[in-house]
Short mmCIF file of C-alpha atoms in Angstrom, two decimals:
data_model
loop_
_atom_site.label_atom_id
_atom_site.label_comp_id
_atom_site.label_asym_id
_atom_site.label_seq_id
_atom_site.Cartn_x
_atom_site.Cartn_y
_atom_site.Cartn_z
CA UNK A 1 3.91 6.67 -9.15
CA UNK A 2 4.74 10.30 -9.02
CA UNK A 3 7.64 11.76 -7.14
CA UNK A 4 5.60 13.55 -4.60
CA UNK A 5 3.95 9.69 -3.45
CA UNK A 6 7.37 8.87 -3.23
CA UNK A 7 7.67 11.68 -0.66
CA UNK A 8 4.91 10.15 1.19
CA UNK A 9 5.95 6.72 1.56
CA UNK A 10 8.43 5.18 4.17
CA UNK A 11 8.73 1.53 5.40
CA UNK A 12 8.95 2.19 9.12
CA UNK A 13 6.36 -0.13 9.69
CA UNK A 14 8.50 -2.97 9.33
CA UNK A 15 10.28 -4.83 12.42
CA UNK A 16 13.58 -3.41 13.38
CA UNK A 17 13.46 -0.54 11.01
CA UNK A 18 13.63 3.10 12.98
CA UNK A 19 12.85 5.68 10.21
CA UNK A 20 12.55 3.72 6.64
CA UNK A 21 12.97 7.11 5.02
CA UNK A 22 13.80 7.82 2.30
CA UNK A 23 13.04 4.91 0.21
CA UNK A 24 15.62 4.61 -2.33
CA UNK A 25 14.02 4.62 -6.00
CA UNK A 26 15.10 2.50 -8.86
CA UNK A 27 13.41 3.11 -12.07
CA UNK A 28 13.04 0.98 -14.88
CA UNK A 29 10.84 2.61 -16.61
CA UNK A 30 9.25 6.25 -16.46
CA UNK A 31 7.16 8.83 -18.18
CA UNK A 32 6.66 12.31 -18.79
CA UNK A 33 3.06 13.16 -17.94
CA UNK A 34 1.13 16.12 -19.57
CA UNK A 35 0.23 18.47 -16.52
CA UNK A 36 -0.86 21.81 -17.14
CA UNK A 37 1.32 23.99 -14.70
CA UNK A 38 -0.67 24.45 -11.78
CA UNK A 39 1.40 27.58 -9.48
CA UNK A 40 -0.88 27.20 -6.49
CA UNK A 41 -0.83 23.45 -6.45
CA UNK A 42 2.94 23.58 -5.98
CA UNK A 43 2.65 26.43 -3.62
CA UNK A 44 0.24 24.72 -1.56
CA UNK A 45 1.93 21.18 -1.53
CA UNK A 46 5.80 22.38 -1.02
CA UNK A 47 5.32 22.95 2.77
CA UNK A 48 4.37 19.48 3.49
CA UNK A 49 7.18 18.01 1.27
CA UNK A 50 10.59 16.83 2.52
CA UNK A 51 12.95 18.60 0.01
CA UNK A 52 15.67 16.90 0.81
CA UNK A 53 14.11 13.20 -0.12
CA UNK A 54 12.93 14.80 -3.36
CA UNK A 55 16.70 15.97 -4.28
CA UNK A 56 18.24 12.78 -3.29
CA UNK A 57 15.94 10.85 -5.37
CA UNK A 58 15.83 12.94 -8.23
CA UNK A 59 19.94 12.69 -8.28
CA UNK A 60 19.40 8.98 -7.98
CA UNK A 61 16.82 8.57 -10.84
CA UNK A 62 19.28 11.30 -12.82
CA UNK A 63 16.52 13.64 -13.07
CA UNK A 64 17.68 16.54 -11.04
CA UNK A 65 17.50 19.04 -13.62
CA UNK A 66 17.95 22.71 -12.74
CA UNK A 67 16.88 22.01 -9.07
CA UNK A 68 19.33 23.64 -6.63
CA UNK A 69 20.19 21.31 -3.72
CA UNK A 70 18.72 23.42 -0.78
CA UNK A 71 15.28 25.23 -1.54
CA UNK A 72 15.87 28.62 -1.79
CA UNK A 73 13.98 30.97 0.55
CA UNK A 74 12.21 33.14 -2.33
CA UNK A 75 11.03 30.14 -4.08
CA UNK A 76 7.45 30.99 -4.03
CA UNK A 77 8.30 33.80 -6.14
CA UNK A 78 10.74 32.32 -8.24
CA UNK A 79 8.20 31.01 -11.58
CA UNK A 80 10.99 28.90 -12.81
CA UNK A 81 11.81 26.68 -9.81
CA UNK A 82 8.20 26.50 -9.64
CA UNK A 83 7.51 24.91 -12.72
CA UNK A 84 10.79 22.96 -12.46
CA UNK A 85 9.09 21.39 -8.91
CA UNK A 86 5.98 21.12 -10.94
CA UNK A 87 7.47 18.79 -13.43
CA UNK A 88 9.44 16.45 -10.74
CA UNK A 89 6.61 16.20 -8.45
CA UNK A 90 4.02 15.28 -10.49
CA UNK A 91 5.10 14.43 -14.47
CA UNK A 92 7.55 12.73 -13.97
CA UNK A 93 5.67 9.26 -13.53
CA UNK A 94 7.21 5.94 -12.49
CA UNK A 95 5.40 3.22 -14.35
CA UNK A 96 8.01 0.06 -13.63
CA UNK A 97 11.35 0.02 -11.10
CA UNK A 98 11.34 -0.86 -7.02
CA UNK A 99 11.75 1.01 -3.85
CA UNK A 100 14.08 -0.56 -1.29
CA UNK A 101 13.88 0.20 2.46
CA UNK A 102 17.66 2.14 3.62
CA UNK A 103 17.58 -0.37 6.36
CA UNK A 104 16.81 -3.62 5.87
CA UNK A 105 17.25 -3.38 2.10
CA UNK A 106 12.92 -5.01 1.54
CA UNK A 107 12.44 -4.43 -1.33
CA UNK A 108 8.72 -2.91 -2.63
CA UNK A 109 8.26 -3.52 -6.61
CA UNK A 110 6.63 -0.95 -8.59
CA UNK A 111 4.08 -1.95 -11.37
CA UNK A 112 1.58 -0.59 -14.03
CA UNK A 113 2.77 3.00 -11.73
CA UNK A 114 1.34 1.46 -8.15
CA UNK A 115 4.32 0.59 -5.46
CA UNK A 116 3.22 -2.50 -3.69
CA UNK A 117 3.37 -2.12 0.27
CA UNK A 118 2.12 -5.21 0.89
CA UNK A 119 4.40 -7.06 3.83
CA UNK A 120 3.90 -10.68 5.41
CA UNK A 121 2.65 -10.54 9.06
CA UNK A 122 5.94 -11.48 10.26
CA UNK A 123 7.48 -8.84 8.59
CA UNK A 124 5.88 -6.19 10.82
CA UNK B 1 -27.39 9.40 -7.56
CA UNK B 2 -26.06 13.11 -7.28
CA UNK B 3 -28.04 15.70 -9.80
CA UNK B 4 -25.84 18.67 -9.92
CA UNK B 5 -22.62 17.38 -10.12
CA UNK B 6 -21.73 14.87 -12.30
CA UNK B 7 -21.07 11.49 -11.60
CA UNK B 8 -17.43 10.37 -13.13
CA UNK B 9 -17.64 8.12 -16.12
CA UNK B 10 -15.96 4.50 -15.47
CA UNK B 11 -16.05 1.33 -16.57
CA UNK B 12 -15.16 -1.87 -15.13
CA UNK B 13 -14.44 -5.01 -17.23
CA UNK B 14 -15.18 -8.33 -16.44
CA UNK B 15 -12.12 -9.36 -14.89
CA UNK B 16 -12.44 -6.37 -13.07
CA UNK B 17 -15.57 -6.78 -12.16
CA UNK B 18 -14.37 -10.32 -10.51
CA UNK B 19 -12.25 -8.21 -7.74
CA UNK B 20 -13.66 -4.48 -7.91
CA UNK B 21 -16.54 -3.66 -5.97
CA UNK B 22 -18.25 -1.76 -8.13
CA UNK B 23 -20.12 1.66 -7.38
CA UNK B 24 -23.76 1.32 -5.77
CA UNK B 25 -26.01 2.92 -3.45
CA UNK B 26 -23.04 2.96 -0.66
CA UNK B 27 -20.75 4.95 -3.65
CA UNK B 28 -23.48 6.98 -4.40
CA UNK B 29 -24.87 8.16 -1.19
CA UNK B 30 -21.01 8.89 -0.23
CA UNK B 31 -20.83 11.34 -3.43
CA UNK B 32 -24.46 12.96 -2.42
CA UNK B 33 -23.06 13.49 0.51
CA UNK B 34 -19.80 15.29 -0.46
CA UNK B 35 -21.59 17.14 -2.71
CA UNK B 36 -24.01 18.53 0.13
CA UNK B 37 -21.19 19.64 1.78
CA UNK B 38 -18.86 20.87 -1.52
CA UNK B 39 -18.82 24.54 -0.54
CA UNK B 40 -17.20 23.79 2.09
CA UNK B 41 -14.78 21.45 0.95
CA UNK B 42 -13.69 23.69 -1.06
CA UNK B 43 -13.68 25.95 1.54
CA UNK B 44 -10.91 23.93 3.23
CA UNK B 45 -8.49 24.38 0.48
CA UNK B 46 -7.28 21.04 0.95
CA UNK B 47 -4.18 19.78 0.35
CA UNK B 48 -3.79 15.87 0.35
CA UNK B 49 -6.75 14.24 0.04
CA UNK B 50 -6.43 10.37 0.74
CA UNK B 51 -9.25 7.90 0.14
CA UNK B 52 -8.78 4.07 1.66
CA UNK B 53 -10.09 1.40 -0.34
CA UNK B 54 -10.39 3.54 -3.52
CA UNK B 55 -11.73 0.39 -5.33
CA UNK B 56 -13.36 1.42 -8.79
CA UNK B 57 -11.60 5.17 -8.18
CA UNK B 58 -15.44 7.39 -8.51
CA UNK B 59 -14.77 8.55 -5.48
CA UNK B 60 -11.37 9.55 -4.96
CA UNK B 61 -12.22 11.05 -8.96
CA UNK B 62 -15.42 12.47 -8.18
CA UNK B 63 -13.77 15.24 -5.30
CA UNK B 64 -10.96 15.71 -7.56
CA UNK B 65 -12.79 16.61 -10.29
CA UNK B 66 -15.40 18.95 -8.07
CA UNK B 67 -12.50 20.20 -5.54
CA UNK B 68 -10.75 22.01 -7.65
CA UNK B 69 -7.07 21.80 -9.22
CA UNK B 70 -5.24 22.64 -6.07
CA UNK B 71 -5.00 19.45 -3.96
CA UNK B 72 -2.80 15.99 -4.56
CA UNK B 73 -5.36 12.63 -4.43
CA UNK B 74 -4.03 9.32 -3.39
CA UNK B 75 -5.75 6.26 -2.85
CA UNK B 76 -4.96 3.17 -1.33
CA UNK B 77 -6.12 -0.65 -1.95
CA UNK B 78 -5.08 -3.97 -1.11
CA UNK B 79 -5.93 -5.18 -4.33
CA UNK B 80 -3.83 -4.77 -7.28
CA UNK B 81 -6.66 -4.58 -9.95
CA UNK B 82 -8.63 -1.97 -7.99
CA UNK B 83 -5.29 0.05 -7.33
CA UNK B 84 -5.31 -0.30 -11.43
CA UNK B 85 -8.91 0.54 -11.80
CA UNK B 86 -8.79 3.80 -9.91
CA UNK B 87 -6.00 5.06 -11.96
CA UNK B 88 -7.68 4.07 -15.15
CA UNK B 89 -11.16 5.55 -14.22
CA UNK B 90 -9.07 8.83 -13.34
CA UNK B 91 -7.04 9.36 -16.45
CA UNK B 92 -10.29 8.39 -17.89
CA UNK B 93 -12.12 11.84 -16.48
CA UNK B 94 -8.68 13.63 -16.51
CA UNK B 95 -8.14 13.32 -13.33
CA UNK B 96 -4.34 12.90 -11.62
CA UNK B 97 -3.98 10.60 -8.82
CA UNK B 98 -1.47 8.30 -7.65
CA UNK B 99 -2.68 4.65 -6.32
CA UNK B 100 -0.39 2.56 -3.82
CA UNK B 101 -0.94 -1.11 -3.45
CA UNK B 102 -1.38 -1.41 0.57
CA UNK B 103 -3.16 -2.60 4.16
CA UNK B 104 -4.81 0.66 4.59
CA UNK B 105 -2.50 2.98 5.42
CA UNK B 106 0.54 0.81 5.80
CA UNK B 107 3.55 2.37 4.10
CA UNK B 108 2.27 6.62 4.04
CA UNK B 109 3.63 8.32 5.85
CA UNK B 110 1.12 11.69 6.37
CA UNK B 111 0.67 12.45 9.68
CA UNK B 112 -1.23 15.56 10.55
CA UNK B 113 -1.84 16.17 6.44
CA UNK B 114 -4.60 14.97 5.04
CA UNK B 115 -7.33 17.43 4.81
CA UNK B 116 -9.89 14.96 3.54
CA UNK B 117 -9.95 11.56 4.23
CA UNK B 118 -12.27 9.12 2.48
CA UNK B 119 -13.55 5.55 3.57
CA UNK B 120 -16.05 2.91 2.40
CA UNK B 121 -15.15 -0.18 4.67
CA UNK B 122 -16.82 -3.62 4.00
CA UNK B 123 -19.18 -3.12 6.75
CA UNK B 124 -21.90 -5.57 5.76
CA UNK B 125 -21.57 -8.29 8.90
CA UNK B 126 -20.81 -11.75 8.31
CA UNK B 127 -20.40 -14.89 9.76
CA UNK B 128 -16.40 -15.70 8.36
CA UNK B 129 -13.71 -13.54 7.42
CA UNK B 130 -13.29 -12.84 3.98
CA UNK B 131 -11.14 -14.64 2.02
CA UNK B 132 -11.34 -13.52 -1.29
CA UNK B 133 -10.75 -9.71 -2.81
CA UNK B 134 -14.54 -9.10 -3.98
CA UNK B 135 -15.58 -10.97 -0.55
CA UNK B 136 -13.07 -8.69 1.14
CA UNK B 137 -14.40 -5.35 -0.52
CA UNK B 138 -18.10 -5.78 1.38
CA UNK B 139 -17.05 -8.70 4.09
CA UNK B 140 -17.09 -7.10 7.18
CA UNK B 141 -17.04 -10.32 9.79
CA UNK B 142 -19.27 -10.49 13.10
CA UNK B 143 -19.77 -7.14 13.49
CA UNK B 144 -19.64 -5.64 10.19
CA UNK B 145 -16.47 -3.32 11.47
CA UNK B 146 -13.30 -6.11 11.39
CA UNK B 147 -11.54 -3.73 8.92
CA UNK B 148 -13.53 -0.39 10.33
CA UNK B 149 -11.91 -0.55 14.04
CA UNK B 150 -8.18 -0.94 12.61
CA UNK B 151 -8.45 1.70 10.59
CA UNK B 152 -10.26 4.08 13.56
CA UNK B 153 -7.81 4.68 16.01
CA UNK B 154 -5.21 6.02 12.98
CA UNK B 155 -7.74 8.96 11.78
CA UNK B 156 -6.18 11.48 14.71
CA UNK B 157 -2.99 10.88 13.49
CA UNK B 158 -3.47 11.36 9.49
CA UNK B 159 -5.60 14.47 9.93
CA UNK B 160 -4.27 18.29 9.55
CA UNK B 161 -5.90 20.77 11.63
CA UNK B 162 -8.34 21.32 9.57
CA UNK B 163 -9.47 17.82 8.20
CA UNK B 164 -12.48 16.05 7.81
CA UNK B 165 -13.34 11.90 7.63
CA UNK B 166 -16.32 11.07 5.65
CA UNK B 167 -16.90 7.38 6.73
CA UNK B 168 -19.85 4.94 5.01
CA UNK B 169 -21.68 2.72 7.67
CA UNK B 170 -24.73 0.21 8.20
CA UNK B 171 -26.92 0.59 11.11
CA UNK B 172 -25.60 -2.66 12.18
CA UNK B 173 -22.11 -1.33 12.45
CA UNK B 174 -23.48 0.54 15.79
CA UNK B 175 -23.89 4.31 14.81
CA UNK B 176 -24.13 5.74 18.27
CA UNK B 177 -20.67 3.84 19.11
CA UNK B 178 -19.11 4.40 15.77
CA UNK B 179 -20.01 8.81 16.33
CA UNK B 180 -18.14 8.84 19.79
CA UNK B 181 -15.26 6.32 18.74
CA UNK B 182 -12.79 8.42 19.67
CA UNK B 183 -14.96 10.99 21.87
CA UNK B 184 -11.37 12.86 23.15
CA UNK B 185 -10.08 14.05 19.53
CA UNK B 186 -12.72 13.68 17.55
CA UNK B 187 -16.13 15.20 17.29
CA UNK B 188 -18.58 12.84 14.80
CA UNK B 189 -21.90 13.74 12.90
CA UNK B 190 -24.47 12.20 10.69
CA UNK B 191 -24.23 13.88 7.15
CA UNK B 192 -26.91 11.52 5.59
CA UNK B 193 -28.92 8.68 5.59
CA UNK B 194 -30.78 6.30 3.26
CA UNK B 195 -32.26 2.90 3.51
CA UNK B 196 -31.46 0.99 0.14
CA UNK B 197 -33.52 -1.88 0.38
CA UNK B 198 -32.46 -3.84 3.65
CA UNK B 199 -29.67 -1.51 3.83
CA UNK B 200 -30.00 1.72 6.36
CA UNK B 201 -27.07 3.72 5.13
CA UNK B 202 -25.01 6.48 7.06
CA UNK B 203 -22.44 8.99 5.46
CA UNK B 204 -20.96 10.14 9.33
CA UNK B 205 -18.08 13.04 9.11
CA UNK B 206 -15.74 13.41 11.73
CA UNK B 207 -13.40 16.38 12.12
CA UNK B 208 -10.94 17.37 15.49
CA UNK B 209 -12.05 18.70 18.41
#
């Protein structure tokens, strides 16, 4: 599971939980994916991406790097924060850990790379 | 089969092959289909593509690999082993995609972002529900649609301004009905159609009023 599907996810589906967002991240085990640098991928893909989950998680997975906590405004430009938001969002791969809902602490495992959503009907 | 792109290479193993539904006319009539209309998918310059039920992963790997670099692919499955397949018939054509274990769509969180959506339901109709994973991958109970009309009334919400559903159906599944399912936000069209032995096949596209 990259970073970026870890943008993408929330557990707000489940009863009595309002936003489910962020999820937090615990990683177990992780690689480093070889991903040519792809500029307009990143520039394309930033605007629908909720920086500030991405910095949280990276400080909780002790993987923010270089990455400055608010996204600078010229950051299209800049080529260096682009490859460094290259790397998080899509080398950096989580193969084994969990994601745990903020509210109601569920807990989602992660396996072979592929978070499990699953829920029992009475959990939603 | 399409004849100018290629088809992705993949390969299911046995155990696999006990859970996966693996590619076949359906598949293949979905990738003719994409590929009519590949100018302009590129066109769109999509950003998230999503494809439910990604099963075996051709499909989801098949627009990756003919889309261009630009876009992030996800695909979703209920079952674990096709979740696993789709990432291993990816990395297999070089393909990046992520794969999340799920009910459809439960757990994303991408409203108004997907610029291609992807879906090839279990539509065949049956008597029962399914109750096992390769049942469930083709099962479609009474009508052919049980899976079909939960998914249906979430496509407004999942796609961008811009983005288009490709959907797989049977004639049974009601063609007329399925094109004006949502008649208010959604405008639906046939892209293609085949009959595979007792099959009649439909590719429809749907895209936002």
């Amino acid at each position: 599971m990259k970073l970026l599907t870890h943008n993408f996810l929330s557990s707000r589906f489940l009863k009595n939980v309002a936003t489910g967002y962020p999820l937090l991240l615990r990683v177990n085990e992780k690689e480093l994916r070889e991903v040519e640098f792809d500029q307009d991928f990143v520039q394309n893909i930033m605007p629908k991406v909720d920086y500030n989950c991405l910095v949280s998680t990276l400080m909780a997975i002790g993987e923010q790097g270089a990455l400055p906590n608010e996204l600078p405004e010229n950051w299209r430009e800049n080529e260096e924060l682009l490859k460094e938001l290259h790397r998080v969002l899509v080398k950096i791969e989580v193969i084994v850990g969990e994601l745990e809902c903020p509210e109601s602490g569920r807990v989602f495992p992660i396996k072979d790379g592929i978070p499990n959503m699953l829920c029992q009907e009475d959990e939603c | 089969m399409s004849e100018g792109l290629p088809t992705p290479d993949y390969s299911l193993s046995i155990e696999q092959r006990e859970s996966v539904y693996e590619p076949a006319e359906d598949t293949f009539l979905l990738l003719d289909a994409l590929e009519k209309d590949i100018k302009k998918l590129r066109a769109l310059d999509a950003r998230i593509v999503l494809e439910i039920g990604c099963g075996s992963g051709v499909v989801s790997t098949f627009v990756a690999q003919n889309l261009g670099k630009h876009a992030f692919h996800l695909g979703t499955d209920i079952n674990f082993v096709a979740a696993r397949c789709t990432r291993q018939t990816a990395r297999m054509n070089r393909i990046e995609l992520d794969t999340i274990q799920t009910d459809l769509i439960r757990g994303l969180r991408l409203d108004r972002v997907v610029d291609i959506l992807l879906f090839n339901p279990p539509y065949v109709p049956t008597e029962s529900e399914a109750t096992t994973d390769i049942e469930r991958t083709w099962a479609g109970g009474p009508t052919g649609r049980g899976t079909l009309d939960r998914f249906l009334p979430e496509v407004p919400r999942l796609l961008s301004s811009q983005g288009v559903f490709y959907l797989v159906a049977l004639h049974q599944n009601d063609i007329p009905s399925l094109l004006n399912h949502n008649e208010k936000e959604l405008k639906g069209e046939i892209v293609m159609q085949r009959r595979c032995g007792i099959e009649h096949l439909y590719i429809l596209k749907f895209s936002r009023i």
